[in-house]
mmCIF file of C-alpha atoms and ligand atoms in Angstrom:
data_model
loop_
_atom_site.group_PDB
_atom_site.id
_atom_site.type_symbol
_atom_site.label_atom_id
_atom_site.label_comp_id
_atom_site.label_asym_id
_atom_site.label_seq_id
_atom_site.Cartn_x
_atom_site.Cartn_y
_atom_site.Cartn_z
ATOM 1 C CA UNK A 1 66.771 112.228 138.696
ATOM 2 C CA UNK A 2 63.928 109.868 138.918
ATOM 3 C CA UNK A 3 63.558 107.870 142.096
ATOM 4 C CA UNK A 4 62.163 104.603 139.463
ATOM 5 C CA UNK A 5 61.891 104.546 135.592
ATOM 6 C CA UNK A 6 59.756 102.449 134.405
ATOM 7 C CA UNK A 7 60.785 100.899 130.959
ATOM 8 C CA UNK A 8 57.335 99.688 129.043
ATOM 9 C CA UNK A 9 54.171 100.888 128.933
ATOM 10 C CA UNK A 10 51.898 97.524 129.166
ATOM 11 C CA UNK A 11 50.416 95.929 131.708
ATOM 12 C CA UNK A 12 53.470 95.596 133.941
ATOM 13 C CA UNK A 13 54.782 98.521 133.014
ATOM 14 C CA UNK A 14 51.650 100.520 133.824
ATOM 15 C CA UNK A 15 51.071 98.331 137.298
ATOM 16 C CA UNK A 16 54.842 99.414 138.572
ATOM 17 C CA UNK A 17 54.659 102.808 137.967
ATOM 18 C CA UNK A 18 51.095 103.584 139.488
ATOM 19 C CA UNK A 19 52.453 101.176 142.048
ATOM 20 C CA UNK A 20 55.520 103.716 142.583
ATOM 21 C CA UNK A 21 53.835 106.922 142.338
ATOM 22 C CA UNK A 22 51.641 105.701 145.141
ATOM 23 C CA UNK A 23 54.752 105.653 147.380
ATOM 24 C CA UNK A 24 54.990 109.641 146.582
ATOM 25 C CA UNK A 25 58.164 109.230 145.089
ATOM 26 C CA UNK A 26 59.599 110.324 141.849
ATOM 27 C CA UNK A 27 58.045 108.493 138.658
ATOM 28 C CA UNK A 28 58.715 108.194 135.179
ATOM 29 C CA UNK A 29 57.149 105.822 132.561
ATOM 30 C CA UNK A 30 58.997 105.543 128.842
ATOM 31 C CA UNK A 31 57.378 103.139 126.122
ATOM 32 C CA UNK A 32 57.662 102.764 123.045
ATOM 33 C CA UNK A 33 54.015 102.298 122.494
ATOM 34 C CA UNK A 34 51.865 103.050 125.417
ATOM 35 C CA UNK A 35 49.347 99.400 125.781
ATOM 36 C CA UNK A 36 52.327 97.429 124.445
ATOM 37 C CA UNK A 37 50.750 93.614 123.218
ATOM 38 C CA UNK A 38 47.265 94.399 124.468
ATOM 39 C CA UNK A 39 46.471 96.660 121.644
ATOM 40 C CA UNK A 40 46.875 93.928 119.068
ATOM 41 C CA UNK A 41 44.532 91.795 121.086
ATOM 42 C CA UNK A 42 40.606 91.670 120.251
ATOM 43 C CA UNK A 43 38.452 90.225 123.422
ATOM 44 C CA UNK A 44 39.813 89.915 126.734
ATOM 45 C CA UNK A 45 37.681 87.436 129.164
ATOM 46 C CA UNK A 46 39.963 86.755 131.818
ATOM 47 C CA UNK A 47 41.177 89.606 133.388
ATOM 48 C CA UNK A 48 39.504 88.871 136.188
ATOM 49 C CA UNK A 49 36.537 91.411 137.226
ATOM 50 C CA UNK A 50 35.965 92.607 134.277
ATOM 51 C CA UNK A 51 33.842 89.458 131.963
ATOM 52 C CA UNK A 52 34.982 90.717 128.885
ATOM 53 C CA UNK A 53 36.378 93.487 126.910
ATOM 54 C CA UNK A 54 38.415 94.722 123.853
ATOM 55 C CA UNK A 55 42.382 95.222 123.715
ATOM 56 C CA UNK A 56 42.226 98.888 122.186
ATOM 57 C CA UNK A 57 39.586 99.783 125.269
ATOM 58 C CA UNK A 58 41.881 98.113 127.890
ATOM 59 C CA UNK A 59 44.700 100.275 127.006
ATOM 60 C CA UNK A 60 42.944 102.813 126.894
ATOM 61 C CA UNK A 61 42.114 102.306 130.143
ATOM 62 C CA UNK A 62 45.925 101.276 131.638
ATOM 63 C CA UNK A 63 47.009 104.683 130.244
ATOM 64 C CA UNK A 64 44.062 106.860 131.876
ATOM 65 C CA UNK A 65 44.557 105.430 135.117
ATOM 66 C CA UNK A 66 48.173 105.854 135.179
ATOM 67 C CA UNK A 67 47.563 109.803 134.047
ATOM 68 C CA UNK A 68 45.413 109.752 137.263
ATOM 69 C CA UNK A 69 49.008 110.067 138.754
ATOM 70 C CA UNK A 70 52.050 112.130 138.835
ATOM 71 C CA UNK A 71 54.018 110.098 136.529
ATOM 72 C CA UNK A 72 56.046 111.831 133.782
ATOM 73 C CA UNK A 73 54.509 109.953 130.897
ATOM 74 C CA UNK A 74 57.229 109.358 127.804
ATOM 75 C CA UNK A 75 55.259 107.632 125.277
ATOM 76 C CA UNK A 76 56.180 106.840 121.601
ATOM 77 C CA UNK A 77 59.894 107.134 122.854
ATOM 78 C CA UNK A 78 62.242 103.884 122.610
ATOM 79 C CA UNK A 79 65.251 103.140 124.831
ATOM 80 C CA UNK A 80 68.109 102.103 123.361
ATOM 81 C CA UNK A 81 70.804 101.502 126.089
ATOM 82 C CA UNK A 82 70.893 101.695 130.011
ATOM 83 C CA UNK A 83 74.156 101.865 131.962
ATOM 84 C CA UNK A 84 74.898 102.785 135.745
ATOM 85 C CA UNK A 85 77.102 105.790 136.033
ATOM 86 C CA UNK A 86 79.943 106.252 138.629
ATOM 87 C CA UNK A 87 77.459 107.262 141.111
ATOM 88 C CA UNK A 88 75.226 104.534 141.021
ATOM 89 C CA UNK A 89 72.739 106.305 139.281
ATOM 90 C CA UNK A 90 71.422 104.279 136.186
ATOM 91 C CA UNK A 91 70.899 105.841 132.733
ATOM 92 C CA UNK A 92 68.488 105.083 130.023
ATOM 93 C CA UNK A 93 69.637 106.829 126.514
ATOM 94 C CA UNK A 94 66.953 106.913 124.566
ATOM 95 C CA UNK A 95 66.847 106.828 120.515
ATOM 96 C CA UNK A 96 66.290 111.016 120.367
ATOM 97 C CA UNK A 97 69.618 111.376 122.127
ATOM 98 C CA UNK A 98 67.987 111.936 125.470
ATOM 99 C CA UNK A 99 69.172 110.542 128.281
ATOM 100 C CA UNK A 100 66.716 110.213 132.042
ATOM 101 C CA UNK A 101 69.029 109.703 135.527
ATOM 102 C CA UNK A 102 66.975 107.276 137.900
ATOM 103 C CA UNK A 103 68.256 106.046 141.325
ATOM 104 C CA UNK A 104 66.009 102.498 140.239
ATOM 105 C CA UNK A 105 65.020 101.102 137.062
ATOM 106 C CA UNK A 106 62.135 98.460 136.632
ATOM 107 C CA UNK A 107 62.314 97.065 132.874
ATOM 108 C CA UNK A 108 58.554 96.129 131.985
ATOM 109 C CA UNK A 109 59.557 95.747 127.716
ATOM 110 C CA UNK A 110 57.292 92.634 127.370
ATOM 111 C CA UNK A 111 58.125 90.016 124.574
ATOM 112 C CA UNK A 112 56.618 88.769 121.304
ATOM 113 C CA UNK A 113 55.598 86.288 119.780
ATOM 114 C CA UNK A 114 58.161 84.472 117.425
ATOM 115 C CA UNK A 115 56.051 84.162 114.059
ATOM 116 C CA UNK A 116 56.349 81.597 111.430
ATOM 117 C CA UNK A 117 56.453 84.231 108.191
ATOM 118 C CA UNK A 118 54.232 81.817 106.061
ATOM 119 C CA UNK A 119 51.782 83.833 103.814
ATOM 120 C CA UNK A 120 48.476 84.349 105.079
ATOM 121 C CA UNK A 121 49.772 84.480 108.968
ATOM 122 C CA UNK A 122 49.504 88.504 108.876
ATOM 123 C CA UNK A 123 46.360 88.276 107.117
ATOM 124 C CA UNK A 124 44.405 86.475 109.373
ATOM 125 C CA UNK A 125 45.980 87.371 112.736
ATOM 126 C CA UNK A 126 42.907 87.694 114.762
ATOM 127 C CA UNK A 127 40.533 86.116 112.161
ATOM 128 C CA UNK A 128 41.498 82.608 112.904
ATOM 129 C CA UNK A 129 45.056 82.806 113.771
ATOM 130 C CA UNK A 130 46.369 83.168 117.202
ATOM 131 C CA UNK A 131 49.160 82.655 119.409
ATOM 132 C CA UNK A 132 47.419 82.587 123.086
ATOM 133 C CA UNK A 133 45.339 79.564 123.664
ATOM 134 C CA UNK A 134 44.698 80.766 126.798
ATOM 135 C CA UNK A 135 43.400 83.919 125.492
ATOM 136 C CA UNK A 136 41.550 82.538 122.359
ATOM 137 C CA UNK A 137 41.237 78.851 122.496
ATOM 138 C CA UNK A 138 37.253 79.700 123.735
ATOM 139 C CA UNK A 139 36.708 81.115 120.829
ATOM 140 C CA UNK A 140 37.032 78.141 119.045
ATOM 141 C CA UNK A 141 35.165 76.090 120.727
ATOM 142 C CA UNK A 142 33.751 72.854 118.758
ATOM 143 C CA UNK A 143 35.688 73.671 115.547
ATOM 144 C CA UNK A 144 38.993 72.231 114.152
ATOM 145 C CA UNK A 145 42.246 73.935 114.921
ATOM 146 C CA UNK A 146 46.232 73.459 113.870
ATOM 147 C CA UNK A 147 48.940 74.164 116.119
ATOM 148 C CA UNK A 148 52.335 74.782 115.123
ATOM 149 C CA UNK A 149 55.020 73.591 117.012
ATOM 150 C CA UNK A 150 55.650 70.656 118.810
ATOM 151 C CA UNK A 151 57.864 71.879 121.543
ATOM 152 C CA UNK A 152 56.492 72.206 125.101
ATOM 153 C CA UNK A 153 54.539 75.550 124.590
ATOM 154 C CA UNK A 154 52.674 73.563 121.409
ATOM 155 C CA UNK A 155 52.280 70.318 122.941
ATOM 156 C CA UNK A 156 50.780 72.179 126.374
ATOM 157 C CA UNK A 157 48.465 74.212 123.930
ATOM 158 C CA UNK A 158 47.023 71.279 122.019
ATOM 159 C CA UNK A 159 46.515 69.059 124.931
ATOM 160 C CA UNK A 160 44.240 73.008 126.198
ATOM 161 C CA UNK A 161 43.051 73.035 123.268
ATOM 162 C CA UNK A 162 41.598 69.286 123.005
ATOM 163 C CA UNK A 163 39.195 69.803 125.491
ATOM 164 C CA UNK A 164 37.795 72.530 123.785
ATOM 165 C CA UNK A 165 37.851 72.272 120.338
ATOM 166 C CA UNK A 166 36.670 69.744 118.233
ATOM 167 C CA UNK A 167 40.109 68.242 116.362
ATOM 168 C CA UNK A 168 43.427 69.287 117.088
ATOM 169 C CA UNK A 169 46.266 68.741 114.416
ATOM 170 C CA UNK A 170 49.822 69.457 115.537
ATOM 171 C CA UNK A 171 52.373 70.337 113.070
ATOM 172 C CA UNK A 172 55.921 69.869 113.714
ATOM 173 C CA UNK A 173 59.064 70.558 111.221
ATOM 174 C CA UNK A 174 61.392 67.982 112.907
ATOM 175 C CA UNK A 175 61.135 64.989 112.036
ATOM 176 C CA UNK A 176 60.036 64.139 116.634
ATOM 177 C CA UNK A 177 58.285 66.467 118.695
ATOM 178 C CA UNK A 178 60.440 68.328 121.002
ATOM 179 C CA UNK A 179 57.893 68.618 123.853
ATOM 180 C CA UNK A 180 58.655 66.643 127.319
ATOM 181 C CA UNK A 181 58.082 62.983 127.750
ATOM 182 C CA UNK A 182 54.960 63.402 130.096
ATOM 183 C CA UNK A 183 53.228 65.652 127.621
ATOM 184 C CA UNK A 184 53.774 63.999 125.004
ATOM 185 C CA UNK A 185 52.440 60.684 126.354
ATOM 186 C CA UNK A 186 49.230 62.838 127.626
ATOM 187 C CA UNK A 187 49.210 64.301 123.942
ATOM 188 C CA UNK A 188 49.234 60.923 122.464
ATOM 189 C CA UNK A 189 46.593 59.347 125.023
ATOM 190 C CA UNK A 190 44.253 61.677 123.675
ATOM 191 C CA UNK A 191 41.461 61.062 120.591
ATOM 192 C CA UNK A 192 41.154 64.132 119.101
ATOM 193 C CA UNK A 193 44.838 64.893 118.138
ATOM 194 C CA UNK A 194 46.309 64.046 115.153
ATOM 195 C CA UNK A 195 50.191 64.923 115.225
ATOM 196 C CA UNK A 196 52.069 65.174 111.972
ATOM 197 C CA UNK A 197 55.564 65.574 112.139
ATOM 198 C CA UNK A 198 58.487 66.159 109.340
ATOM 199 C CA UNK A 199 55.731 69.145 108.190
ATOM 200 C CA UNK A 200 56.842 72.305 107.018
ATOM 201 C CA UNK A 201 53.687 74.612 107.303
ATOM 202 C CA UNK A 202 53.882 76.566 104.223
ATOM 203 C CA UNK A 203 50.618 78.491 103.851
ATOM 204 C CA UNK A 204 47.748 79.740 106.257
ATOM 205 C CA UNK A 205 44.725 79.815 103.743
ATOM 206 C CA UNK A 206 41.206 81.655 103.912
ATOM 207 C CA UNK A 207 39.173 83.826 102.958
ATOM 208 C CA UNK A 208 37.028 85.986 105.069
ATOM 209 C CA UNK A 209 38.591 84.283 107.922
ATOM 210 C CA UNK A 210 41.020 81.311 108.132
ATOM 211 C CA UNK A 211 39.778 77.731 106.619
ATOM 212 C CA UNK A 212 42.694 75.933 106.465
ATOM 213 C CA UNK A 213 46.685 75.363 106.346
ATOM 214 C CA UNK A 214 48.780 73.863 104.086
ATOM 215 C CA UNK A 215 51.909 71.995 104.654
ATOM 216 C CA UNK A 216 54.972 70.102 103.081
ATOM 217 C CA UNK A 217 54.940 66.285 104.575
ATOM 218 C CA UNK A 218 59.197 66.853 104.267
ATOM 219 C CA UNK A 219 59.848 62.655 103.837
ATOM 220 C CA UNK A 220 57.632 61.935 100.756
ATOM 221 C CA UNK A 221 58.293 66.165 99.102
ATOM 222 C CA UNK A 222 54.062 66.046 98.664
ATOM 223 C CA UNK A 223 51.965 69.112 99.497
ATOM 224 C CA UNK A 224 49.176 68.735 102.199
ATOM 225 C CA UNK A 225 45.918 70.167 103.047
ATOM 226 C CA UNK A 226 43.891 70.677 106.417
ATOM 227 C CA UNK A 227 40.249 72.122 106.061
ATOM 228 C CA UNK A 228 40.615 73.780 109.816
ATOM 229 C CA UNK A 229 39.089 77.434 111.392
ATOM 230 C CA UNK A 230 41.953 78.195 113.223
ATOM 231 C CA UNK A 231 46.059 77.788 113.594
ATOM 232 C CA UNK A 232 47.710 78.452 117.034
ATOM 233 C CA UNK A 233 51.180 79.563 116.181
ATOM 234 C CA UNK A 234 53.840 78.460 118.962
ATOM 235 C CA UNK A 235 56.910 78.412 118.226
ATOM 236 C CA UNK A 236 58.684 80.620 120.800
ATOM 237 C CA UNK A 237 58.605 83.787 122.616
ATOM 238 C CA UNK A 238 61.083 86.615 121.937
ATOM 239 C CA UNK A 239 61.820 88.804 124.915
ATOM 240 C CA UNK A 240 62.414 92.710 123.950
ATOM 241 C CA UNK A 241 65.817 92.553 125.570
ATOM 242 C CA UNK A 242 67.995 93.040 122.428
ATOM 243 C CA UNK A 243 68.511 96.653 122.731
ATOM 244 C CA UNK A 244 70.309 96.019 126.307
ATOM 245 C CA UNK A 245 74.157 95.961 126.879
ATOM 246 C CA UNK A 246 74.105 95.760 130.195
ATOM 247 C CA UNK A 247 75.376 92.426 131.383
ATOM 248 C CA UNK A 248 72.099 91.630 133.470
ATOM 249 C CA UNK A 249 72.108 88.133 134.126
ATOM 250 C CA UNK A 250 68.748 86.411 131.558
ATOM 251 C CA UNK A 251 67.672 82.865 130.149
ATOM 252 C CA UNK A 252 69.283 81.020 127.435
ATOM 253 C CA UNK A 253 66.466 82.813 125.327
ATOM 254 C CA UNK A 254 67.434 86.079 126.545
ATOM 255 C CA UNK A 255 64.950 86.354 129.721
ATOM 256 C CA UNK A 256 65.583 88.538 132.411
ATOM 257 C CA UNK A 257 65.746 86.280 135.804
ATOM 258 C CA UNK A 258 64.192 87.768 138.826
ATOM 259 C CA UNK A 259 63.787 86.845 142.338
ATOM 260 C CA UNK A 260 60.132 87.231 144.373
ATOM 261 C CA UNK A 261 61.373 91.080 144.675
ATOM 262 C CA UNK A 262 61.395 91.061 140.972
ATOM 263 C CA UNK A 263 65.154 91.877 141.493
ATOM 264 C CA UNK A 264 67.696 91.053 138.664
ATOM 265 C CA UNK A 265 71.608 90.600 138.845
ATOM 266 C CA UNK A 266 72.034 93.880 139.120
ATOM 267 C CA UNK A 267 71.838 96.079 142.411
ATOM 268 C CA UNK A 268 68.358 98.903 141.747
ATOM 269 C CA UNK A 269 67.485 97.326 138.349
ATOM 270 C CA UNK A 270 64.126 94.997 138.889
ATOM 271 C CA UNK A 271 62.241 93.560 136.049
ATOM 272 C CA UNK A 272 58.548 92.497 135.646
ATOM 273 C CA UNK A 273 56.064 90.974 133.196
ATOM 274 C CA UNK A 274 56.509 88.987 130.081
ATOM 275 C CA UNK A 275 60.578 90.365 129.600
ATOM 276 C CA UNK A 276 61.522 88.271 132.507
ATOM 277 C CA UNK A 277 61.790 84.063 133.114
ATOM 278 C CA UNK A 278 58.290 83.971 134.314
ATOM 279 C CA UNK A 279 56.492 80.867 133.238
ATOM 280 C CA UNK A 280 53.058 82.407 132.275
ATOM 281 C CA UNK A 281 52.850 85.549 130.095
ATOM 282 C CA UNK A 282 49.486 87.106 131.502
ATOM 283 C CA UNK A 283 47.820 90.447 131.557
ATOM 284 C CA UNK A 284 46.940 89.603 134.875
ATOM 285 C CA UNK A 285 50.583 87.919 136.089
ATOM 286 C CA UNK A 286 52.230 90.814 134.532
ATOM 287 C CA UNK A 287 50.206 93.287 136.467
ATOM 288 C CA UNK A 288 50.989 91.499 139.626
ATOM 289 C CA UNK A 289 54.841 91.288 138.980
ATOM 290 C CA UNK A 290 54.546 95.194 138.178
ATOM 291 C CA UNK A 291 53.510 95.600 141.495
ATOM 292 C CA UNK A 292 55.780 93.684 142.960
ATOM 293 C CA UNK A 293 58.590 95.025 141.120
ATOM 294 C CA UNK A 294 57.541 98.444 141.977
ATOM 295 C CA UNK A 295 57.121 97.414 146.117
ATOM 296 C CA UNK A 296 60.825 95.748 145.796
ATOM 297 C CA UNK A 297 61.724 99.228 144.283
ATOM 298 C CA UNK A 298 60.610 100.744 146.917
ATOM 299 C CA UNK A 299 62.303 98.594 149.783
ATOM 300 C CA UNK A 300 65.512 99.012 148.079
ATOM 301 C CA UNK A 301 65.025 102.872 147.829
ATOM 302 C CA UNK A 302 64.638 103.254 151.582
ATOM 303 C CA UNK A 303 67.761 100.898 152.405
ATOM 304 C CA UNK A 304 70.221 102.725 150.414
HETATM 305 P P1 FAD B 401 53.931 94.162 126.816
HETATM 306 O O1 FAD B 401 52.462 94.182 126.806
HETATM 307 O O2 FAD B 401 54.653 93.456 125.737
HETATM 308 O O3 FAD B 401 54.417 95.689 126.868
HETATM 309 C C1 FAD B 401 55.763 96.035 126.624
HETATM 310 C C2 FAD B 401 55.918 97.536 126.581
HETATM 311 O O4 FAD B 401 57.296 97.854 126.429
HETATM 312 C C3 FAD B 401 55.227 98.221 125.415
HETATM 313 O O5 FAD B 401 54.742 99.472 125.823
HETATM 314 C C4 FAD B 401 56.342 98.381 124.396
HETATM 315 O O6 FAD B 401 56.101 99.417 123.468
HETATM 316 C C5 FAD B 401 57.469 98.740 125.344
HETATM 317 N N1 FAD B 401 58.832 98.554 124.820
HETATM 318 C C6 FAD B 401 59.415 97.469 124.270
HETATM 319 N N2 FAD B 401 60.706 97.712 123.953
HETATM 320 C C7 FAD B 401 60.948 98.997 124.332
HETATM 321 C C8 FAD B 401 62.089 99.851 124.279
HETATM 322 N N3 FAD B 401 63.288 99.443 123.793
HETATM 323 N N4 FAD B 401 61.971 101.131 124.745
HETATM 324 C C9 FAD B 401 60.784 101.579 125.247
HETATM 325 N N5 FAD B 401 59.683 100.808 125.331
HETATM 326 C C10 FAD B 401 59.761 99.536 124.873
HETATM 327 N N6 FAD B 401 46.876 88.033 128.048
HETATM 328 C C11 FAD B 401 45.771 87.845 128.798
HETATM 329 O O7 FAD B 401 45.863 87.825 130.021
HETATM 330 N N7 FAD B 401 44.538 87.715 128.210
HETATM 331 C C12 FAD B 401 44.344 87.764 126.866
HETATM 332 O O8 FAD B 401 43.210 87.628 126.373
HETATM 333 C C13 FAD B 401 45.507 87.963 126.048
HETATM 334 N N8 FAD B 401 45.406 87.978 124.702
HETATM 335 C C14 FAD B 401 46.530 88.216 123.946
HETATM 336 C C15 FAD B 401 46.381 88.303 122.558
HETATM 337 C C16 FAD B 401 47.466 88.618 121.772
HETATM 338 C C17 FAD B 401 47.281 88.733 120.275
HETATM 339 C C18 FAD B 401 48.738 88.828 122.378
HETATM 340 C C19 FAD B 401 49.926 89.204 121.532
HETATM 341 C C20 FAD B 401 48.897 88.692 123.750
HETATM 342 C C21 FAD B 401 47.797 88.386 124.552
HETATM 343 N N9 FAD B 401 47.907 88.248 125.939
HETATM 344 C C22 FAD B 401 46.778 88.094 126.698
HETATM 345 C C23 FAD B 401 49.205 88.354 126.626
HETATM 346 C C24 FAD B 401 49.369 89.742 127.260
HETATM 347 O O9 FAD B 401 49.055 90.738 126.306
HETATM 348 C C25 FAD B 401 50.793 89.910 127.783
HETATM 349 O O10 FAD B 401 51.094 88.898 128.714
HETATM 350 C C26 FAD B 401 50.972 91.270 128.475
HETATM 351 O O11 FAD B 401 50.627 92.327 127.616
HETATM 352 C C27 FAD B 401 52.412 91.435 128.964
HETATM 353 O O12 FAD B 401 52.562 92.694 129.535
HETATM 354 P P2 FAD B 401 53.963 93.399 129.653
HETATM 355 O O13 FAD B 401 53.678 94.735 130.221
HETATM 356 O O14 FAD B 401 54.908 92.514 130.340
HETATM 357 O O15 FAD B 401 54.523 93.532 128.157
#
């Protein structure tokens, strides 16, 4: 058996298992797609050290240094239930019918974004629409953007975006935002934000690249139009916790919590990166919780 199995092959995924084999103990790594979210991403500008690069290259990069180590490497293979076994030793089945023994498990399966389904989202993602405005607000610096969503994560991202961009419109479906008093009020205090709400985006438009979005006002039935350059989509994350039985203890969205070990609920099971109730879904926070995840392996390893 495996002394830790990592589950994922992003950022986190790649940070706990160098992290592990470091320790000389038994490693394994199984992902469904080795890079996970940063191979759909175009320029990265704040990982810090490094001013700028390109997803594809970055992953690139995550899997070579992780081959610089004696991890058994199980790429393009998905997990489809984990259970612990009458002697404490976990077991991931995988969807070939496999099945890999590990004394720990660290579950590093990321998230993604919850998309609207309107046409023209998949057609422009990366040419003017985006779901990070942490990641990509920069690039839109000075030109008019939409968000959709006026729940926290939209509200927080327009108010970012505001003091980059030249006009921010918010679109909301309900007929109030959903966002918390405070950032509202901040939302509302500023010029550059118009918010409509009772709109039911229907349509992304462009050409080349995005120029504009179209939505339903819902109270009067009319059709709208926004000339714009790019739409921030923000209407949830998804956490890749569905294939999981087990009855580790997550979020009301399906989260895995973790303690500063990056511990769960469940005795030798730790979690890390963008699959667990961490606030900030980073390349760079994931890496860290990895590492942490893999150093709380670790502990636990030599205590039992
Ligand atoms: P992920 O990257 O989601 O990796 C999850 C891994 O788990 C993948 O290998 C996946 O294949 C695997 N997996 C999932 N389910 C299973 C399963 N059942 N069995 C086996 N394997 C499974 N962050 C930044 O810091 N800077 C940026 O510029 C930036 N830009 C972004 C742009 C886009 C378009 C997107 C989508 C995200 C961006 N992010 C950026 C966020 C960043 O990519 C994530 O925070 C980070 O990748 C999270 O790492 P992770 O390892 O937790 O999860």
């Amino acid at each position: 058996p495996y002394d830790v199995l990592v589950v994922g092959g992003g950022p986190a995924g790649a940070s706990s298992a160098i992290y592990s084999a470091r320790k000389g103990i038994r490693t394994g790594i199984v992902a469904e797609r080795f890079g996970g979210q940063v191979l759909d991403t175009m320029t990265i500008e704040n990982f810090i050290s490094v001013k700028s690069t390109e997803g594809p290259k970055f992953a690139a990069s995550l899997e070579e240094h992780v081959k610089d180590y004696d991890i058994d490497i199980m790429n393009l293979q998905r997990a489809k239930d984990l259970r612990k076994n009458d002697e404490g030793m976990f077991e991931l089945e995988l969807d070939n019918g496999g099945v890999l023994k590990s004394k720990t498990v660290i579950l590093s399966t990321g998230a993604r974004w919850r998309e609207t389904g309107v046409p023209g989202e998949e057609e422009f993602k990366n040419k003017g629409v985006a779901f990070c405005p942490h990641c990509d607000g920069p690039l839109f610096e000075g030109k008019d953007v939409a968000v959709i969503g006026g729940g926290n994560s939209g509200v927080e991202a327009a108010i970012d975006l505001a003091g980059i961009v030249q006009n921010v419109t918010v679109l909301e479906f309900a007929d109030t935002l959903k966002a918390d008093d405070v950032l509202q009020e901040r939302l509302h205090s500023l010029p550059n934000v118009e918010v409509k709400t009772g709109a039911q985006t229907t349509e992304i438009t462009g050409d080349e690249n995005v120029n504009g979005i179209t939505y339903i006002d819902r109270a009067s039935g009319e059709e709208q139009h926004v000339d714009l350059e790019g739409v921030f989509v923000q209407i949830g994350l998804v956490p890749n916790t569905e294939w999981l039985s087990t009855d580790v203890e997550t979020n009301k969205i399906g989260e895995i919590i973790t303690d500063k070990h990056g511990s769960t609920s469940i005795p030798g099971l730790f979690a890390a990166g963008d699959v667990t109730d961490s606030p900030h879904n980073q390349i760079i926070i994931s890496m860290g919780d990895g590492a942490n995840a893999a150093l709380g392996a670790f502990d636990y390893l030599i205590r039992n």
